[in-house]
Coordinates of C-alpha atoms and ligand atoms in Angstrom, one line a residue:
M145 CA -20.2 16.7 -33.0
T146 CA -17.3 15.7 -30.8
L147 CA -14.0 15.1 -32.5
R148 CA -12.1 12.0 -31.5
T149 CA -8.7 13.3 -30.6
A150 CA -5.5 11.5 -29.6
S151 CA -2.3 13.0 -28.3
L152 CA 0.4 11.8 -30.6
S153 CA 3.8 12.7 -31.6
L154 CA 4.5 11.8 -35.1
S155 CA 7.9 12.4 -36.6
F156 CA 8.6 13.6 -40.1
P157 CA 12.4 13.5 -40.3
D158 CA 12.3 14.5 -44.0
L159 CA 10.1 17.5 -43.7
P160 CA 11.6 19.9 -46.1
C161 CA 10.3 23.1 -44.4
D162 CA 10.6 24.9 -41.2
L163 CA 7.7 23.8 -38.9
D164 CA 7.4 27.3 -37.4
L165 CA 6.2 28.6 -40.7
L166 CA 3.1 26.5 -40.5
P167 CA 0.0 28.3 -39.2
T168 CA -1.1 26.8 -35.9
S169 CA -4.4 26.0 -37.5
A170 CA -2.8 23.9 -40.3
Y171 CA -3.5 20.1 -40.2
L172 CA -1.6 17.5 -42.0
V173 CA -4.1 15.1 -43.6
G174 CA -4.4 12.1 -45.9
G175 CA -1.6 9.7 -46.9
A176 CA 1.2 11.3 -44.9
V177 CA -0.6 10.9 -41.6
R178 CA -1.7 7.4 -42.5
D179 CA 1.9 6.4 -43.5
A180 CA 3.5 8.1 -40.5
L181 CA 1.2 6.1 -38.2
L182 CA 2.1 2.9 -40.0
G183 CA 5.8 3.8 -39.9
R184 CA 5.9 3.7 -43.7
K185 CA 8.3 5.9 -45.5
G186 CA 8.0 6.7 -49.2
A187 CA 10.9 7.8 -51.4
Y188 CA 9.2 11.1 -52.0
V189 CA 7.7 13.5 -49.5
D190 CA 4.1 14.2 -50.4
L191 CA 2.4 16.2 -47.7
D192 CA -1.2 17.5 -47.8
F193 CA -2.2 20.3 -45.4
V194 CA -5.6 21.7 -44.7
V195 CA -6.0 25.2 -43.4
P196 CA -9.3 27.1 -42.5
E197 CA -8.2 30.2 -44.5
K198 CA -5.4 31.7 -46.7
S199 CA -4.2 28.4 -48.1
V200 CA -2.6 29.9 -51.2
E201 CA -1.0 32.7 -49.2
T202 CA 0.4 30.2 -46.8
A203 CA 2.0 28.2 -49.5
Q204 CA 3.4 31.3 -51.1
Q205 CA 5.0 32.5 -47.9
I206 CA 6.6 29.1 -47.3
A207 CA 7.9 29.0 -50.9
N208 CA 9.3 32.5 -50.6
Y209 CA 11.0 31.8 -47.3
H210 CA 12.7 28.6 -48.6
R211 CA 13.1 29.9 -52.1
A212 CA 11.1 26.8 -53.2
G213 CA 8.9 26.4 -56.2
F214 CA 5.3 27.6 -56.0
V215 CA 2.2 26.7 -58.1
V216 CA -1.5 27.2 -57.7
L217 CA -3.0 23.7 -58.5
D218 CA -6.7 24.6 -58.3
E219 CA -7.7 28.3 -58.2
A220 CA -11.4 27.5 -57.4
R221 CA -10.7 25.2 -54.5
Q222 CA -7.7 27.3 -53.4
I223 CA -5.1 24.6 -53.5
A224 CA -1.4 25.5 -53.9
R225 CA 1.8 23.6 -53.9
V226 CA 5.3 24.3 -52.6
V227 CA 7.9 22.3 -54.5
F228 CA 11.1 21.2 -52.8
P229 CA 13.7 19.0 -54.5
Q230 CA 12.8 16.2 -52.1
G231 CA 9.1 16.5 -52.4
T232 CA 6.0 18.7 -52.3
L233 CA 3.7 20.4 -49.7
D234 CA 0.1 21.0 -50.8
F235 CA -2.1 23.5 -49.0
A236 CA -5.8 23.3 -49.4
L237 CA -8.6 25.3 -48.0
Q238 CA -10.6 23.1 -45.7
E239 CA -13.8 21.8 -47.4
G240 CA -16.8 22.6 -45.4
A241 CA -17.2 24.7 -42.3
T242 CA -15.0 22.6 -40.0
L243 CA -12.1 20.2 -40.2
D244 CA -14.5 17.5 -39.1
K245 CA -16.6 18.1 -42.2
D246 CA -13.6 18.1 -44.4
L247 CA -12.4 14.7 -43.0
R248 CA -15.9 13.3 -43.5
R249 CA -15.8 14.1 -47.2
R250 CA -12.8 11.8 -47.8
D251 CA -12.6 8.3 -49.2
F252 CA -11.5 5.9 -46.5
T253 CA -11.3 6.2 -42.7
I254 CA -7.5 5.5 -42.7
N255 CA -7.2 8.6 -45.0
A256 CA -9.4 10.8 -42.9
I257 CA -7.1 11.4 -39.9
A258 CA -5.7 14.9 -39.4
Y259 CA -2.6 15.8 -37.4
N260 CA -1.6 19.1 -35.9
F261 CA 2.1 19.7 -35.4
C262 CA 1.7 22.5 -32.8
Q263 CA -0.6 20.5 -30.5
Q264 CA 0.9 17.2 -31.4
Q265 CA -2.6 15.9 -31.7
A266 CA -4.4 13.6 -34.1
I267 CA -8.1 14.1 -35.0
D268 CA -9.7 10.9 -36.0
P269 CA -13.5 11.3 -36.3
L270 CA -14.1 8.0 -38.1
G271 CA -12.0 5.5 -36.3
G272 CA -9.2 5.6 -38.8
I273 CA -6.5 4.8 -36.3
Q274 CA -8.3 1.6 -35.3
D275 CA -8.7 0.6 -38.9
L276 CA -5.1 1.2 -39.5
Q277 CA -4.2 -1.0 -36.6
R278 CA -6.5 -3.7 -38.0
G279 CA -5.3 -3.3 -41.6
I280 CA -8.7 -2.4 -42.9
I281 CA -9.8 -0.1 -45.8
R282 CA -13.2 1.1 -44.9
M283 CA -15.3 3.6 -46.8
V284 CA -16.4 6.8 -45.0
S285 CA -19.8 6.4 -46.7
P286 CA -21.3 5.0 -49.9
E287 CA -22.1 8.6 -50.9
N288 CA -18.5 9.5 -50.8
L289 CA -17.7 6.6 -53.1
K290 CA -20.4 7.9 -55.5
D291 CA -19.1 11.5 -55.3
D292 CA -15.7 10.4 -56.8
P293 CA -15.9 6.9 -58.2
L294 CA -12.2 6.8 -58.7
R295 CA -12.2 5.9 -55.0
L296 CA -13.6 2.5 -56.0
L297 CA -10.3 1.6 -57.7
R298 CA -8.2 3.4 -55.0
A299 CA -9.5 0.9 -52.5
Y300 CA -7.8 -2.0 -54.3
R301 CA -4.6 0.0 -55.1
Q302 CA -4.2 1.1 -51.5
A303 CA -5.0 -2.5 -50.2
A304 CA -2.1 -3.7 -52.5
Q305 CA 0.3 -0.9 -51.4
L306 CA -0.5 -1.2 -47.7
G307 CA -1.0 -5.0 -47.5
F308 CA -4.5 -4.3 -46.1
Q309 CA -8.0 -5.9 -46.5
I310 CA -11.0 -4.1 -47.8
D311 CA -13.9 -4.2 -45.3
N312 CA -16.8 -6.5 -46.4
D313 CA -19.5 -3.8 -46.5
T314 CA -17.2 -1.5 -48.4
R315 CA -16.5 -4.1 -51.0
E316 CA -20.2 -4.9 -51.3
Q317 CA -20.8 -1.2 -52.0
I318 CA -18.0 -1.1 -54.5
R319 CA -19.6 -4.0 -56.4
L320 CA -22.9 -2.1 -56.6
L321 CA -21.2 1.1 -57.7
A322 CA -18.7 -0.4 -60.1
P323 CA -20.4 0.8 -63.3
L324 CA -19.7 4.4 -62.2
I325 CA -16.0 3.9 -62.8
T326 CA -16.5 4.7 -66.5
R327 CA -17.4 8.3 -65.6
I328 CA -13.9 9.0 -64.3
A329 CA -11.3 10.8 -66.4
A330 CA -9.3 8.1 -68.1
E331 CA -5.9 9.6 -66.9
R332 CA -6.9 9.1 -63.3
V333 CA -8.0 5.5 -63.9
Q334 CA -4.8 4.8 -65.8
S335 CA -2.7 6.1 -62.9
E336 CA -4.5 3.7 -60.5
F337 CA -3.9 0.7 -62.9
N338 CA -0.3 1.7 -63.1
Y339 CA 0.2 1.7 -59.4
I340 CA -1.5 -1.7 -59.1
L341 CA 0.5 -3.2 -62.0
A342 CA 3.8 -2.0 -60.5
H343 CA 3.2 -3.5 -57.1
D344 CA 4.2 -7.1 -56.1
L345 CA 0.8 -7.7 -54.5
G346 CA -1.0 -5.9 -57.3
N347 CA -2.0 -9.0 -59.2
K348 CA -4.1 -10.4 -56.4
W349 CA -5.8 -7.0 -55.9
L350 CA -6.3 -6.5 -59.7
Q351 CA -8.1 -9.8 -59.8
Y352 CA -10.4 -8.7 -56.9
A353 CA -11.0 -5.5 -58.7
W354 CA -11.9 -7.5 -61.8
E355 CA -14.2 -9.8 -59.8
D356 CA -15.9 -6.7 -58.5
G357 CA -16.5 -5.2 -62.0
L358 CA -13.8 -2.5 -62.1
V359 CA -11.5 -3.9 -64.8
T360 CA -13.9 -5.2 -67.5
P361 CA -15.0 -1.7 -68.6
W362 CA -11.4 -1.0 -69.7
F363 CA -10.1 -4.4 -70.5
P364 CA -13.1 -6.4 -71.7
T365 CA -11.4 -9.7 -72.5
V366 CA -9.7 -10.1 -69.2
D367 CA -10.7 -13.5 -67.6
R368 CA -9.4 -15.6 -64.7
E369 CA -6.7 -17.1 -66.8
K370 CA -5.1 -13.7 -67.4
F371 CA -4.3 -13.4 -63.7
A372 CA -2.4 -16.7 -63.8
E373 CA -0.5 -15.4 -66.8
I374 CA 0.3 -12.1 -65.0
E375 CA 1.6 -14.2 -62.1
S376 CA 4.0 -16.1 -64.4
V377 CA 5.1 -12.9 -66.2
A378 CA 6.9 -12.0 -63.0
I379 CA 8.5 -15.4 -62.9
S380 CA 9.6 -15.2 -66.5
A381 CA 11.0 -11.8 -65.9
K382 CA 13.1 -13.2 -63.0
Y383 CA 14.5 -15.9 -65.3
L384 CA 15.5 -13.2 -67.8
V385 CA 17.0 -11.0 -65.1
N386 CA 19.3 -13.9 -64.1
K387 CA 20.4 -14.4 -67.6
W388 CA 20.8 -10.9 -68.6
H389 CA 22.3 -8.0 -66.7
N390 CA 20.7 -5.3 -68.9
F391 CA 17.3 -6.7 -68.3
G392 CA 17.7 -6.2 -64.6
E393 CA 18.2 -2.4 -65.1
N394 CA 15.0 -2.0 -67.0
C395 CA 13.1 -4.8 -65.4
P396 CA 10.4 -2.8 -63.7
K397 CA 9.4 -1.0 -66.9
W398 CA 9.4 -4.2 -69.0
L399 CA 7.7 -6.2 -66.4
Y400 CA 5.0 -3.6 -66.2
L401 CA 4.6 -3.4 -70.0
A402 CA 4.5 -7.2 -70.2
K403 CA 1.6 -7.2 -67.6
L404 CA -0.2 -4.5 -69.6
A405 CA 0.3 -6.6 -72.8
T406 CA -1.3 -9.5 -70.9
L407 CA -4.4 -7.4 -69.9
V408 CA -5.2 -6.1 -73.4
T409 CA -7.2 -8.0 -76.0
Q410 CA -4.7 -10.1 -78.0
K411 CA -5.4 -8.3 -81.2
P412 CA -3.1 -5.4 -82.0
E413 CA -5.8 -3.0 -83.3
I414 CA -8.2 -3.7 -80.4
A415 CA -5.3 -3.5 -77.9
E416 CA -4.5 -0.1 -79.3
S417 CA -8.0 1.3 -78.9
E418 CA -8.2 -0.1 -75.3
L419 CA -5.0 1.7 -74.4
E420 CA -6.0 4.9 -76.3
K421 CA -9.2 5.0 -74.3
L422 CA -7.1 4.9 -71.1
K423 CA -4.9 7.7 -72.5
Y424 CA -1.7 5.7 -72.5
S425 CA 1.3 7.4 -74.1
R426 CA 2.2 6.7 -77.8
S427 CA 5.3 4.9 -76.7
H428 CA 3.5 2.6 -74.3
I429 CA 0.8 1.8 -76.9
K430 CA 3.4 1.1 -79.5
A431 CA 5.4 -1.2 -77.2
V432 CA 2.3 -3.2 -76.1
T433 CA 0.7 -3.5 -79.5
A434 CA 4.0 -4.6 -81.1
T435 CA 4.4 -7.2 -78.3
V436 CA 0.8 -8.5 -79.0
K437 CA 1.5 -8.7 -82.7
H438 CA 4.9 -10.5 -82.5
L439 CA 3.5 -12.9 -79.9
L440 CA 0.7 -13.9 -82.2
Y441 CA 3.4 -14.6 -84.8
L442 CA 5.6 -16.7 -82.5
Q443 CA 2.5 -18.7 -81.5
T444 CA 1.8 -19.7 -85.1
L445 CA 5.3 -21.2 -85.6
T446 CA 5.7 -24.9 -85.6
S447 CA 9.5 -25.0 -86.1
P448 CA 12.5 -22.8 -85.4
L449 CA 13.0 -19.7 -87.6
S450 CA 15.6 -19.8 -90.4
L451 CA 18.4 -17.2 -90.2
R452 CA 16.6 -15.1 -92.9
E453 CA 13.3 -15.2 -90.9
Q454 CA 15.1 -14.3 -87.7
Y455 CA 16.7 -11.3 -89.4
F456 CA 13.3 -10.0 -90.4
F457 CA 11.8 -10.9 -87.0
F458 CA 14.4 -8.9 -85.1
L459 CA 14.2 -6.0 -87.5
E460 CA 10.7 -5.3 -86.2
A461 CA 10.7 -7.0 -82.8
K462 CA 14.1 -6.0 -81.4
K463 CA 12.8 -2.9 -79.6
V464 CA 10.2 -4.8 -77.6
F465 CA 12.1 -8.1 -77.4
P466 CA 12.5 -8.3 -73.6
I467 CA 8.7 -7.6 -73.1
L468 CA 7.9 -10.1 -75.9
A469 CA 10.2 -12.8 -74.5
T470 CA 8.6 -12.4 -71.0
R471 CA 5.2 -12.8 -72.6
A472 CA 6.2 -15.6 -74.9
M473 CA 7.6 -17.6 -71.9
T474 CA 4.4 -17.0 -70.1
V475 CA 2.1 -18.3 -72.8
G476 CA 4.4 -21.3 -73.5
V477 CA 5.8 -20.5 -76.9
D478 CA 7.9 -23.6 -77.9
S479 CA 11.3 -23.3 -76.2
A480 CA 13.0 -24.8 -79.3
I481 CA 11.8 -21.6 -81.0
L482 CA 12.1 -19.1 -78.2
I483 CA 15.4 -20.0 -76.4
P484 CA 17.6 -19.5 -79.5
L485 CA 16.1 -16.1 -80.0
I486 CA 16.7 -15.2 -76.4
E487 CA 20.3 -16.4 -76.6
R488 CA 20.9 -14.4 -79.7
Y489 CA 19.4 -11.3 -78.2
L490 CA 21.7 -11.6 -75.2
D491 CA 24.8 -11.8 -77.4
K492 CA 25.9 -8.2 -78.2
N493 CA 28.0 -9.4 -81.2
D494 CA 25.2 -11.4 -82.7
L495 CA 24.9 -10.5 -86.4
V496 CA 21.2 -11.5 -86.7
V497 CA 20.2 -9.0 -84.0
H498 CA 22.8 -6.4 -84.8
P499 CA 23.5 -6.8 -88.5
Q500 CA 26.6 -5.1 -89.8
Q501 CA 26.8 -3.1 -92.9
L502 CA 29.7 -4.3 -95.1
L503 CA 29.0 -1.5 -97.6
T504 CA 26.7 1.5 -98.1
G505 CA 24.2 2.3 -100.8
N506 CA 26.7 4.8 -102.2
D507 CA 29.3 2.0 -102.6
L508 CA 26.8 0.0 -104.6
L509 CA 25.9 3.0 -106.8
Q510 CA 29.6 3.7 -107.5
E511 CA 31.2 0.3 -107.8
L512 CA 28.4 -1.3 -109.8
Q513 CA 27.4 1.8 -111.7
L514 CA 23.8 1.7 -110.7
Q515 CA 21.1 4.4 -110.6
P516 CA 19.3 5.2 -107.4
S517 CA 16.3 2.8 -107.1
P518 CA 14.6 0.4 -104.7
I519 CA 17.0 -2.2 -106.0
I520 CA 19.7 -0.7 -103.8
G521 CA 17.7 -1.3 -100.6
Y522 CA 17.0 -4.9 -101.8
L523 CA 20.7 -5.5 -102.4
L524 CA 21.7 -4.0 -99.0
T525 CA 19.2 -6.3 -97.2
E526 CA 20.4 -9.4 -99.2
I527 CA 24.0 -8.6 -98.4
K528 CA 23.2 -8.4 -94.7
I529 CA 21.5 -11.7 -94.8
A530 CA 24.3 -13.3 -96.8
H531 CA 26.7 -12.0 -94.1
I532 CA 24.6 -13.6 -91.4
E533 CA 24.5 -16.8 -93.3
G534 CA 28.3 -16.7 -93.6
K535 CA 28.3 -16.3 -97.4
V536 CA 30.2 -13.0 -97.4
S537 CA 32.5 -11.5 -94.8
N538 CA 34.0 -8.3 -96.3
K539 CA 33.2 -5.4 -98.7
Q540 CA 34.8 -7.1 -101.8
E541 CA 32.8 -10.3 -101.3
A542 CA 29.7 -8.3 -100.7
L543 CA 30.2 -6.4 -104.0
E544 CA 30.7 -9.7 -105.9
F545 CA 27.6 -11.2 -104.2
A546 CA 25.6 -8.1 -105.3
S547 CA 26.6 -8.2 -108.9
E548 CA 25.9 -12.0 -109.0
L549 CA 22.4 -11.2 -107.6
L550 CA 21.9 -8.5 -110.3
K551 CA 22.9 -10.9 -113.1
R552 CA 20.4 -13.6 -111.8
N553 CA 17.5 -11.2 -111.5
Ligands
CTP208 N1 -10.2 10.4 -54.9 C1 -9.7 10.8 -53.7 C2 -8.3 11.2 -53.6 C3 -7.9 11.6 -52.4 N2 -8.7 11.7 -51.3 C4 -8.2 12.3 -50.1 O1 -7.0 13.0 -50.3 C5 -5.9 12.5 -49.6 C6 -4.6 12.7 -50.4 O2 -4.8 12.1 -51.7 P1 -3.6 11.3 -52.5 O3 -2.3 12.0 -52.2 O4 -4.1 11.2 -53.9 O5 -3.7 9.9 -51.9 P2 -3.0 9.3 -50.6 O6 -4.0 8.7 -49.8 O7 -2.1 10.4 -49.9 O8 -2.1 8.2 -51.1 P3 -0.7 8.2 -51.8 O9 0.2 7.5 -50.9 O10 -0.9 7.5 -53.1 O11 -0.3 9.7 -52.0 C7 -6.3 11.0 -49.4 O12 -5.6 10.4 -48.3 C8 -7.8 11.2 -49.1 O13 -8.0 11.7 -47.8 C9 -10.0 11.3 -51.4 O14 -10.7 11.4 -50.5 N3 -10.5 10.9 -52.6
MG209 MG1 -0.7 11.5 -51.0

């Protein structure tokens, strides 16, 4: 088997380690070679090296020399990582007897190019450089997709990230193999979905992945309309960013959660189990299910909420309000209902969203000579609402209001 080689000088200005420490037989592989050939630069250095022997020892030596972090990632496959503040270098033992065999076990041709720093030479047995030039994601073989079905989803994620197309035969194979995606550890699937959701072009590729059968096993109620909704989620978020400075800061996170809240079944318990299956964190699950729940509520309303209703609404919905507002705009909740809520939320001094306590439970116990009981909580709530409604404005008035309430009940 002849290796297709090309003399090439790739530059890695952010390389955190001394090149002289690399064994001459070390080859850079995977995403770093692909991205360098494309002139793409990530925020984080993530370099994968393949060596024919002593991968763990090599990593250890480089870590020692630079006083960098060192961790063995996979004892059986002899993969170790050197950790620098600006990124990581992974060293793996070549899989198979030769580098060529190692490259032929990988997912796509564009990811199966190796680069040797000493010889300044690229090894490209599968025509990856040509595919890079054409912007095509092409499988190495159907067997390789079967070997690790996460690769099915990686195709769409990388197409989104690189602005590439998936080759027709590859997409055909992916459709055939799509049911295998359920065999993959949920954490790995989640991470691919997260990349896709976070990317501007992600929606289009998520829709293709859905058309090809890779989304339904995880989000069974997704249909074509959902993708139109996800598209407008981004537009709603832009509207909110313009209105609200704080939203801008957290926009990527909220936007991503609003997209996730679009994908799940619009019933809180079912949404919860879908996200649990994908091993989402408790805080993500809580945010999404609360969004689904409050959205259903807003959709049932036929007229604006009273101040009292708004108080109870924000008590529960405040934490997820930006996500909820993004979703609510998307599904067309009546603006007569929604806009006043948004305006309120944007006002830092708004009493409905940020109710003030004119007095404490202890004040009530002492001044009105009460015993501790649930009545205290009830009174405190009613005082807050009376304050919002402009019926009381200081501690004295609040006490009088509370004793009136007690007399009436
Ligand atoms: N399921 C996978 C994961 C990875 N790889 C191979 O391992 C390399 C490094 O993997 P990873 O860092 O996960 O992906 P990258 O392609 O480098 O993409 P990213 O920019 O996300 O790091 C890939 O390029 C590919 O050659 C693979 O064949 N199959
Ligand atoms: Mg990588």
